[in-house]
mmCIF file of C-alpha atoms in Angstrom:
data_model
loop_
_atom_site.group_PDB
_atom_site.id
_atom_site.type_symbol
_atom_site.label_atom_id
_atom_site.label_comp_id
_atom_site.label_asym_id
_atom_site.label_seq_id
_atom_site.Cartn_x
_atom_site.Cartn_y
_atom_site.Cartn_z
ATOM 1 C CA UNK X 1 0.021 0.068 -0.030
ATOM 2 C CA UNK X 2 2.881 2.413 0.662
ATOM 3 C CA UNK X 3 3.886 2.138 -3.068
ATOM 4 C CA UNK X 4 0.579 3.972 -4.030
ATOM 5 C CA UNK X 5 0.419 7.828 -3.809
ATOM 6 C CA UNK X 6 -3.261 8.142 -4.704
ATOM 7 C CA UNK X 7 -5.054 7.733 -1.346
ATOM 8 C CA UNK X 8 -8.920 7.927 -0.824
ATOM 9 C CA UNK X 9 -10.300 11.295 -0.054
ATOM 10 C CA UNK X 10 -10.807 10.207 3.587
ATOM 11 C CA UNK X 11 -7.226 9.245 4.134
ATOM 12 C CA UNK X 12 -6.124 10.767 7.405
ATOM 13 C CA UNK X 13 -2.706 11.927 6.117
ATOM 14 C CA UNK X 14 -2.463 12.403 2.366
ATOM 15 C CA UNK X 15 -5.870 12.195 0.612
ATOM 16 C CA UNK X 16 -5.599 12.553 -3.176
ATOM 17 C CA UNK X 17 -7.784 15.704 -3.075
ATOM 18 C CA UNK X 18 -5.406 17.358 -0.709
ATOM 19 C CA UNK X 19 -2.325 16.190 -2.679
ATOM 20 C CA UNK X 20 -3.571 17.567 -6.007
ATOM 21 C CA UNK X 21 -5.237 20.737 -4.715
ATOM 22 C CA UNK X 22 -3.692 21.474 -1.348
ATOM 23 C CA UNK X 23 -0.023 20.616 -1.746
ATOM 24 C CA UNK X 24 0.443 22.954 -4.761
ATOM 25 C CA UNK X 25 -0.527 25.777 -2.403
ATOM 26 C CA UNK X 26 2.367 24.902 -0.125
ATOM 27 C CA UNK X 27 4.661 24.507 -3.040
ATOM 28 C CA UNK X 28 3.829 28.000 -4.417
ATOM 29 C CA UNK X 29 4.529 29.496 -1.012
ATOM 30 C CA UNK X 30 7.898 27.620 -0.636
ATOM 31 C CA UNK X 31 9.185 28.079 -4.164
ATOM 32 C CA UNK X 32 8.048 31.460 -4.858
ATOM 33 C CA UNK X 33 7.941 33.338 -1.553
ATOM 34 C CA UNK X 34 10.042 31.560 1.041
ATOM 35 C CA UNK X 35 13.100 33.803 1.927
ATOM 36 C CA UNK X 36 15.472 30.694 1.835
ATOM 37 C CA UNK X 37 14.690 30.156 -1.814
ATOM 38 C CA UNK X 38 14.130 33.805 -2.896
ATOM 39 C CA UNK X 39 17.339 34.990 -1.376
ATOM 40 C CA UNK X 40 19.286 32.530 -3.581
ATOM 41 C CA UNK X 41 17.458 33.366 -6.693
ATOM 42 C CA UNK X 42 17.940 37.084 -6.258
ATOM 43 C CA UNK X 43 21.629 36.368 -5.500
ATOM 44 C CA UNK X 44 22.171 34.858 -8.990
ATOM 45 C CA UNK X 45 24.468 36.519 -11.552
ATOM 46 C CA UNK X 46 21.614 37.215 -14.021
ATOM 47 C CA UNK X 47 18.072 36.064 -14.920
ATOM 48 C CA UNK X 48 19.361 32.995 -16.941
ATOM 49 C CA UNK X 49 21.413 31.767 -14.005
ATOM 50 C CA UNK X 50 18.519 32.297 -11.636
ATOM 51 C CA UNK X 51 15.984 30.459 -13.815
ATOM 52 C CA UNK X 52 18.512 27.636 -14.521
ATOM 53 C CA UNK X 53 19.286 27.202 -10.732
ATOM 54 C CA UNK X 54 15.490 26.910 -9.950
ATOM 55 C CA UNK X 55 14.956 24.336 -12.732
ATOM 56 C CA UNK X 56 17.959 22.333 -11.588
ATOM 57 C CA UNK X 57 16.664 22.479 -7.982
ATOM 58 C CA UNK X 58 13.292 21.131 -9.247
ATOM 59 C CA UNK X 59 15.163 18.248 -10.904
ATOM 60 C CA UNK X 60 16.998 17.544 -7.640
ATOM 61 C CA UNK X 61 13.683 17.503 -5.762
ATOM 62 C CA UNK X 62 12.794 14.263 -7.568
ATOM 63 C CA UNK X 63 15.701 12.371 -6.036
ATOM 64 C CA UNK X 64 14.103 12.201 -2.483
ATOM 65 C CA UNK X 65 11.712 9.640 -4.042
ATOM 66 C CA UNK X 66 14.684 7.313 -4.508
ATOM 67 C CA UNK X 67 17.017 8.274 -1.672
ATOM 68 C CA UNK X 68 14.462 8.826 1.119
ATOM 69 C CA UNK X 69 11.034 7.203 0.228
ATOM 70 C CA UNK X 70 12.167 3.915 -1.171
ATOM 71 C CA UNK X 71 14.799 3.300 1.509
ATOM 72 C CA UNK X 72 11.990 4.031 4.027
ATOM 73 C CA UNK X 73 9.825 1.343 2.490
ATOM 74 C CA UNK X 74 12.690 -1.010 2.640
ATOM 75 C CA UNK X 75 13.135 -0.217 6.392
ATOM 76 C CA UNK X 76 9.346 -0.824 6.838
ATOM 77 C CA UNK X 77 9.789 -4.315 5.385
ATOM 78 C CA UNK X 78 12.984 -5.331 7.216
ATOM 79 C CA UNK X 79 12.190 -3.717 10.495
ATOM 80 C CA UNK X 80 8.389 -3.503 10.844
ATOM 81 C CA UNK X 81 8.618 -2.437 14.510
ATOM 82 C CA UNK X 82 10.699 0.729 13.715
ATOM 83 C CA UNK X 83 8.765 3.982 13.648
ATOM 84 C CA UNK X 84 8.849 6.153 10.559
ATOM 85 C CA UNK X 85 11.173 8.886 12.067
ATOM 86 C CA UNK X 86 13.717 6.164 13.145
ATOM 87 C CA UNK X 87 13.787 4.322 9.805
ATOM 88 C CA UNK X 88 16.812 6.195 8.255
ATOM 89 C CA UNK X 89 18.945 5.899 11.436
ATOM 90 C CA UNK X 90 18.024 2.232 11.833
ATOM 91 C CA UNK X 91 19.198 1.428 8.290
ATOM 92 C CA UNK X 92 22.484 3.300 8.739
ATOM 93 C CA UNK X 93 23.331 1.860 12.113
ATOM 94 C CA UNK X 94 22.237 -1.822 11.417
ATOM 95 C CA UNK X 95 23.189 -2.348 7.845
ATOM 96 C CA UNK X 96 26.256 -0.204 7.168
ATOM 97 C CA UNK X 97 29.755 -1.107 8.378
ATOM 98 C CA UNK X 98 31.257 1.196 11.032
ATOM 99 C CA UNK X 99 33.273 3.179 8.633
ATOM 100 C CA UNK X 100 30.476 4.083 6.263
ATOM 101 C CA UNK X 101 28.160 4.645 9.264
ATOM 102 C CA UNK X 102 30.346 7.608 10.354
ATOM 103 C CA UNK X 103 30.431 9.051 6.852
ATOM 104 C CA UNK X 104 26.637 8.796 6.546
ATOM 105 C CA UNK X 105 26.059 10.395 9.956
ATOM 106 C CA UNK X 106 28.520 13.094 9.093
ATOM 107 C CA UNK X 107 26.837 13.834 5.797
ATOM 108 C CA UNK X 108 23.442 13.866 7.433
ATOM 109 C CA UNK X 109 24.673 16.442 10.118
ATOM 110 C CA UNK X 110 26.294 18.426 7.469
ATOM 111 C CA UNK X 111 23.078 18.644 5.448
ATOM 112 C CA UNK X 112 21.026 19.476 8.669
ATOM 113 C CA UNK X 113 23.469 22.242 9.563
ATOM 114 C CA UNK X 114 23.347 23.706 6.039
ATOM 115 C CA UNK X 115 19.557 23.745 6.114
ATOM 116 C CA UNK X 116 19.534 25.326 9.563
ATOM 117 C CA UNK X 117 22.133 27.891 8.513
ATOM 118 C CA UNK X 118 20.233 28.914 5.476
ATOM 119 C CA UNK X 119 16.929 29.313 7.471
ATOM 120 C CA UNK X 120 18.626 31.347 10.299
ATOM 121 C CA UNK X 121 20.481 33.504 7.790
ATOM 122 C CA UNK X 122 17.305 34.287 5.891
ATOM 123 C CA UNK X 123 15.198 34.991 8.978
ATOM 124 C CA UNK X 124 17.964 37.179 10.482
ATOM 125 C CA UNK X 125 18.196 39.173 7.261
ATOM 126 C CA UNK X 126 14.412 39.745 7.204
ATOM 127 C CA UNK X 127 14.495 40.939 10.747
ATOM 128 C CA UNK X 128 17.495 43.199 10.395
ATOM 129 C CA UNK X 129 16.570 44.868 7.084
ATOM 130 C CA UNK X 130 12.775 44.754 7.073
ATOM 131 C CA UNK X 131 12.091 45.600 10.757
ATOM 132 C CA UNK X 132 15.217 46.928 12.646
ATOM 133 C CA UNK X 133 16.535 49.173 9.883
ATOM 134 C CA UNK X 134 13.121 50.760 9.275
ATOM 135 C CA UNK X 135 13.011 51.940 12.840
ATOM 136 C CA UNK X 136 16.749 52.710 12.968
ATOM 137 C CA UNK X 137 17.673 53.936 9.498
ATOM 138 C CA UNK X 138 21.100 55.454 10.468
ATOM 139 C CA UNK X 139 22.446 52.259 11.995
ATOM 140 C CA UNK X 140 25.926 51.339 10.757
ATOM 141 C CA UNK X 141 26.812 48.146 8.993
ATOM 142 C CA UNK X 142 28.576 46.780 12.140
ATOM 143 C CA UNK X 143 25.403 47.520 14.173
ATOM 144 C CA UNK X 144 23.289 45.637 11.601
ATOM 145 C CA UNK X 145 25.654 42.660 11.779
ATOM 146 C CA UNK X 146 25.430 42.616 15.594
ATOM 147 C CA UNK X 147 21.580 42.868 15.499
ATOM 148 C CA UNK X 148 21.543 39.982 12.854
ATOM 149 C CA UNK X 149 23.643 37.850 15.228
ATOM 150 C CA UNK X 150 21.475 38.458 18.158
ATOM 151 C CA UNK X 151 18.306 37.693 16.250
ATOM 152 C CA UNK X 152 19.867 34.416 15.098
ATOM 153 C CA UNK X 153 20.582 33.556 18.660
ATOM 154 C CA UNK X 154 17.079 34.368 19.761
ATOM 155 C CA UNK X 155 15.634 32.291 16.998
ATOM 156 C CA UNK X 156 17.899 29.307 17.973
ATOM 157 C CA UNK X 157 16.578 29.479 21.557
ATOM 158 C CA UNK X 158 13.005 29.730 20.489
ATOM 159 C CA UNK X 159 13.450 26.775 18.123
ATOM 160 C CA UNK X 160 14.822 24.678 20.908
ATOM 161 C CA UNK X 161 11.920 25.715 23.259
ATOM 162 C CA UNK X 162 9.453 24.886 20.442
ATOM 163 C CA UNK X 163 10.539 21.242 20.177
ATOM 164 C CA UNK X 164 8.197 19.863 22.839
ATOM 165 C CA UNK X 165 5.125 21.210 20.903
ATOM 166 C CA UNK X 166 5.885 19.029 17.973
ATOM 167 C CA UNK X 167 4.329 15.945 19.570
ATOM 168 C CA UNK X 168 1.013 17.729 19.965
ATOM 169 C CA UNK X 169 0.584 17.965 16.241
ATOM 170 C CA UNK X 170 1.826 14.545 14.889
ATOM 171 C CA UNK X 171 3.994 11.739 15.905
ATOM 172 C CA UNK X 172 5.913 11.981 12.592
ATOM 173 C CA UNK X 173 8.207 14.909 11.792
ATOM 174 C CA UNK X 174 7.348 15.060 8.030
ATOM 175 C CA UNK X 175 3.651 15.373 8.684
ATOM 176 C CA UNK X 176 4.258 17.962 11.430
ATOM 177 C CA UNK X 177 6.289 20.117 8.988
ATOM 178 C CA UNK X 178 3.716 19.940 6.203
ATOM 179 C CA UNK X 179 0.770 20.606 8.641
ATOM 180 C CA UNK X 180 2.464 23.686 10.039
ATOM 181 C CA UNK X 181 3.208 24.928 6.573
ATOM 182 C CA UNK X 182 -0.443 24.350 5.674
ATOM 183 C CA UNK X 183 -1.505 26.816 8.422
ATOM 184 C CA UNK X 184 0.741 29.674 7.346
ATOM 185 C CA UNK X 185 1.345 29.398 3.620
ATOM 186 C CA UNK X 186 -2.099 29.664 1.887
ATOM 187 C CA UNK X 187 -2.738 33.440 2.467
ATOM 188 C CA UNK X 188 0.893 34.211 1.260
ATOM 189 C CA UNK X 189 0.418 32.075 -1.786
ATOM 190 C CA UNK X 190 -2.894 33.805 -2.469
ATOM 191 C CA UNK X 191 -1.364 37.246 -2.225
ATOM 192 C CA UNK X 192 1.592 36.291 -4.460
ATOM 193 C CA UNK X 193 -0.648 34.784 -7.226
ATOM 194 C CA UNK X 194 -3.146 37.604 -7.262
ATOM 195 C CA UNK X 195 -0.330 40.197 -6.896
ATOM 196 C CA UNK X 196 1.358 38.874 -10.094
ATOM 197 C CA UNK X 197 -1.650 37.958 -12.211
ATOM 198 C CA UNK X 198 -4.344 40.477 -11.206
ATOM 199 C CA UNK X 199 -3.477 44.148 -11.463
ATOM 200 C CA UNK X 200 -6.630 45.220 -9.525
ATOM 201 C CA UNK X 201 -5.311 43.601 -6.322
ATOM 202 C CA UNK X 202 -4.048 46.319 -3.951
ATOM 203 C CA UNK X 203 -2.291 46.763 -0.705
ATOM 204 C CA UNK X 204 -5.481 46.726 1.410
ATOM 205 C CA UNK X 205 -6.776 43.566 -0.104
ATOM 206 C CA UNK X 206 -3.365 41.940 0.482
ATOM 207 C CA UNK X 207 -3.043 43.000 4.139
ATOM 208 C CA UNK X 208 -6.564 41.887 4.872
ATOM 209 C CA UNK X 209 -6.031 38.541 3.306
ATOM 210 C CA UNK X 210 -2.733 37.908 5.238
ATOM 211 C CA UNK X 211 -4.298 38.916 8.522
ATOM 212 C CA UNK X 212 -7.431 36.900 8.045
ATOM 213 C CA UNK X 213 -5.446 33.852 6.985
ATOM 214 C CA UNK X 214 -3.014 34.157 9.788
ATOM 215 C CA UNK X 215 -5.836 34.353 12.351
ATOM 216 C CA UNK X 216 -7.600 31.312 10.843
ATOM 217 C CA UNK X 217 -4.386 29.286 10.764
ATOM 218 C CA UNK X 218 -3.328 30.326 14.319
ATOM 219 C CA UNK X 219 -6.828 29.366 15.611
ATOM 220 C CA UNK X 220 -6.495 25.880 13.992
ATOM 221 C CA UNK X 221 -3.035 25.529 15.420
ATOM 222 C CA UNK X 222 -4.083 26.443 18.960
ATOM 223 C CA UNK X 223 -7.165 24.306 18.937
ATOM 224 C CA UNK X 224 -5.145 21.409 17.597
ATOM 225 C CA UNK X 225 -2.632 21.606 20.332
ATOM 226 C CA UNK X 226 -5.385 21.717 22.885
ATOM 227 C CA UNK X 227 -7.668 19.196 21.137
ATOM 228 C CA UNK X 228 -8.066 17.073 24.308
ATOM 229 C CA UNK X 229 -9.128 20.146 26.318
ATOM 230 C CA UNK X 230 -12.725 20.422 27.552
ATOM 231 C CA UNK X 231 -13.346 23.434 25.273
ATOM 232 C CA UNK X 232 -12.474 21.623 22.022
ATOM 233 C CA UNK X 233 -13.544 18.054 22.905
ATOM 234 C CA UNK X 234 -16.931 19.249 24.209
ATOM 235 C CA UNK X 235 -17.686 21.257 21.050
ATOM 236 C CA UNK X 236 -18.708 19.160 17.931
ATOM 237 C CA UNK X 237 -17.945 22.230 15.705
ATOM 238 C CA UNK X 238 -14.440 22.725 17.130
ATOM 239 C CA UNK X 239 -13.736 19.026 16.970
ATOM 240 C CA UNK X 240 -14.705 18.813 13.343
ATOM 241 C CA UNK X 241 -12.595 22.074 12.765
ATOM 242 C CA UNK X 242 -9.526 20.323 14.260
ATOM 243 C CA UNK X 243 -9.977 17.059 12.426
ATOM 244 C CA UNK X 244 -9.915 18.576 8.951
ATOM 245 C CA UNK X 245 -7.007 17.150 7.110
ATOM 246 C CA UNK X 246 -4.276 19.724 6.950
ATOM 247 C CA UNK X 247 -4.125 19.675 3.159
ATOM 248 C CA UNK X 248 -7.800 20.282 2.911
ATOM 249 C CA UNK X 249 -7.520 22.916 5.481
ATOM 250 C CA UNK X 250 -4.896 24.679 3.332
ATOM 251 C CA UNK X 251 -7.382 24.721 0.482
ATOM 252 C CA UNK X 252 -9.938 26.283 2.926
ATOM 253 C CA UNK X 253 -7.665 29.058 4.067
ATOM 254 C CA UNK X 254 -6.514 29.732 0.422
ATOM 255 C CA UNK X 255 -10.128 30.177 -0.783
ATOM 256 C CA UNK X 256 -11.084 32.329 2.237
ATOM 257 C CA UNK X 257 -7.984 34.463 1.831
ATOM 258 C CA UNK X 258 -8.464 34.842 -1.907
ATOM 259 C CA UNK X 259 -12.191 35.948 -1.505
ATOM 260 C CA UNK X 260 -11.159 38.483 1.208
ATOM 261 C CA UNK X 261 -8.347 39.817 -1.099
ATOM 262 C CA UNK X 262 -10.722 40.127 -4.053
ATOM 263 C CA UNK X 263 -13.523 41.710 -1.952
ATOM 264 C CA UNK X 264 -11.343 44.243 -0.216
ATOM 265 C CA UNK X 265 -9.421 45.126 -3.307
ATOM 266 C CA UNK X 266 -12.629 45.804 -5.238
ATOM 267 C CA UNK X 267 -14.090 47.880 -2.317
ATOM 268 C CA UNK X 268 -10.999 50.103 -2.064
ATOM 269 C CA UNK X 269 -9.096 52.320 -4.590
ATOM 270 C CA UNK X 270 -6.790 50.479 -7.029
ATOM 271 C CA UNK X 271 -3.105 51.029 -7.070
ATOM 272 C CA UNK X 272 -1.855 53.385 -9.786
ATOM 273 C CA UNK X 273 -0.318 51.796 -12.816
ATOM 274 C CA UNK X 274 3.007 53.610 -12.152
ATOM 275 C CA UNK X 275 3.222 51.736 -8.894
ATOM 276 C CA UNK X 276 2.596 48.408 -10.583
ATOM 277 C CA UNK X 277 5.017 48.944 -13.442
ATOM 278 C CA UNK X 278 7.067 45.806 -13.952
ATOM 279 C CA UNK X 279 5.471 43.980 -11.066
ATOM 280 C CA UNK X 280 2.649 42.087 -12.769
ATOM 281 C CA UNK X 281 2.386 40.429 -16.205
ATOM 282 C CA UNK X 282 -0.059 42.980 -17.261
ATOM 283 C CA UNK X 283 2.140 45.973 -16.464
ATOM 284 C CA UNK X 284 5.368 44.677 -17.997
ATOM 285 C CA UNK X 285 6.967 47.328 -20.261
ATOM 286 C CA UNK X 286 6.969 46.080 -23.822
ATOM 287 C CA UNK X 287 7.469 42.402 -25.008
ATOM 288 C CA UNK X 288 8.985 39.951 -22.550
ATOM 289 C CA UNK X 289 12.482 38.969 -23.606
ATOM 290 C CA UNK X 290 13.550 35.806 -21.657
ATOM 291 C CA UNK X 291 17.290 36.148 -21.934
ATOM 292 C CA UNK X 292 20.030 37.400 -24.227
ATOM 293 C CA UNK X 293 21.203 33.915 -24.951
ATOM 294 C CA UNK X 294 18.426 32.208 -26.808
ATOM 295 C CA UNK X 295 20.232 28.815 -26.699
ATOM 296 C CA UNK X 296 20.311 28.801 -22.965
ATOM 297 C CA UNK X 297 16.651 29.749 -22.910
ATOM 298 C CA UNK X 298 15.840 26.824 -25.199
ATOM 299 C CA UNK X 299 17.712 24.441 -22.876
ATOM 300 C CA UNK X 300 15.760 25.810 -19.871
ATOM 301 C CA UNK X 301 12.509 25.208 -21.763
ATOM 302 C CA UNK X 302 13.490 21.693 -22.571
ATOM 303 C CA UNK X 303 14.600 21.042 -19.030
ATOM 304 C CA UNK X 304 11.321 22.369 -17.775
ATOM 305 C CA UNK X 305 9.324 19.995 -19.993
ATOM 306 C CA UNK X 306 11.540 17.117 -18.971
ATOM 307 C CA UNK X 307 10.840 17.961 -15.271
ATOM 308 C CA UNK X 308 7.101 18.159 -15.842
ATOM 309 C CA UNK X 309 7.088 14.804 -17.858
ATOM 310 C CA UNK X 310 9.190 13.130 -15.079
ATOM 311 C CA UNK X 311 6.880 14.149 -12.264
ATOM 312 C CA UNK X 312 3.865 13.033 -14.271
ATOM 313 C CA UNK X 313 5.508 9.674 -15.014
ATOM 314 C CA UNK X 314 6.210 9.057 -11.275
ATOM 315 C CA UNK X 315 2.625 9.874 -10.448
ATOM 316 C CA UNK X 316 1.370 7.440 -13.124
ATOM 317 C CA UNK X 317 3.794 4.690 -11.944
ATOM 318 C CA UNK X 318 3.126 5.035 -8.248
ATOM 319 C CA UNK X 319 -0.685 5.790 -8.580
#
């Protein structure tokens, strides 16, 4: 059964309706707005390098099917008593010789530290430049670096203190990560999509959608942590609210946030075309020229189609 990705709509973890309509919302948020990704794209040498890097990262994202999922299924078969989060460590410790065990653990720790470093670097950059510097615009570079370091330290401490809350959402780390993203990403994805494709969207609509989505997501998160409390357990409405699959819940927040964005934008004054110049597809100046090097652009197009076909093939094979 683990070889089939298309699950019934009532599957508690990954129903096919949530996978096809909810998971893309999380993907749009991560690939298009998450600072860890955006910061790297904006740091590229030019547009061609940025696009090529994104496409290459998409191709690399296919590898976890073979280097994470399939070994996990093997662990499930060999050691049926091992929990999902312990499968990788169990395979490494029990099957590999001592020398390779050390190399694998070192590689895993290096990958973990790299991911954490990227996250903390992006978060401290956002705090320092988008918050602190706005209130203290005359701060020196040395001061900004110090503030960034302090912000990173605070985030590390908060991250450690947050660990005990993980068990209240899910016994599996991956489902926990996906569920938390489902509570915060839909309003951001809605604002991004409407901001790029609909020139009538304005600042008021975006803020209203972000605030409303954040409130709904925070409410779901708090109720889920306290789902055994008398308040939640004694209310059929709250119980059902908490039991909605997290991917279905992402769809719900996305729809509500989109409706609020559209409604508030239409009820308030639109942004001037001068402000929107170059920010939406409708306000691009002249014809869009993809890159100076047409050959590179053609390679990127071919790689994009190859990526799409590969993903479709995997879905068909593991359906």
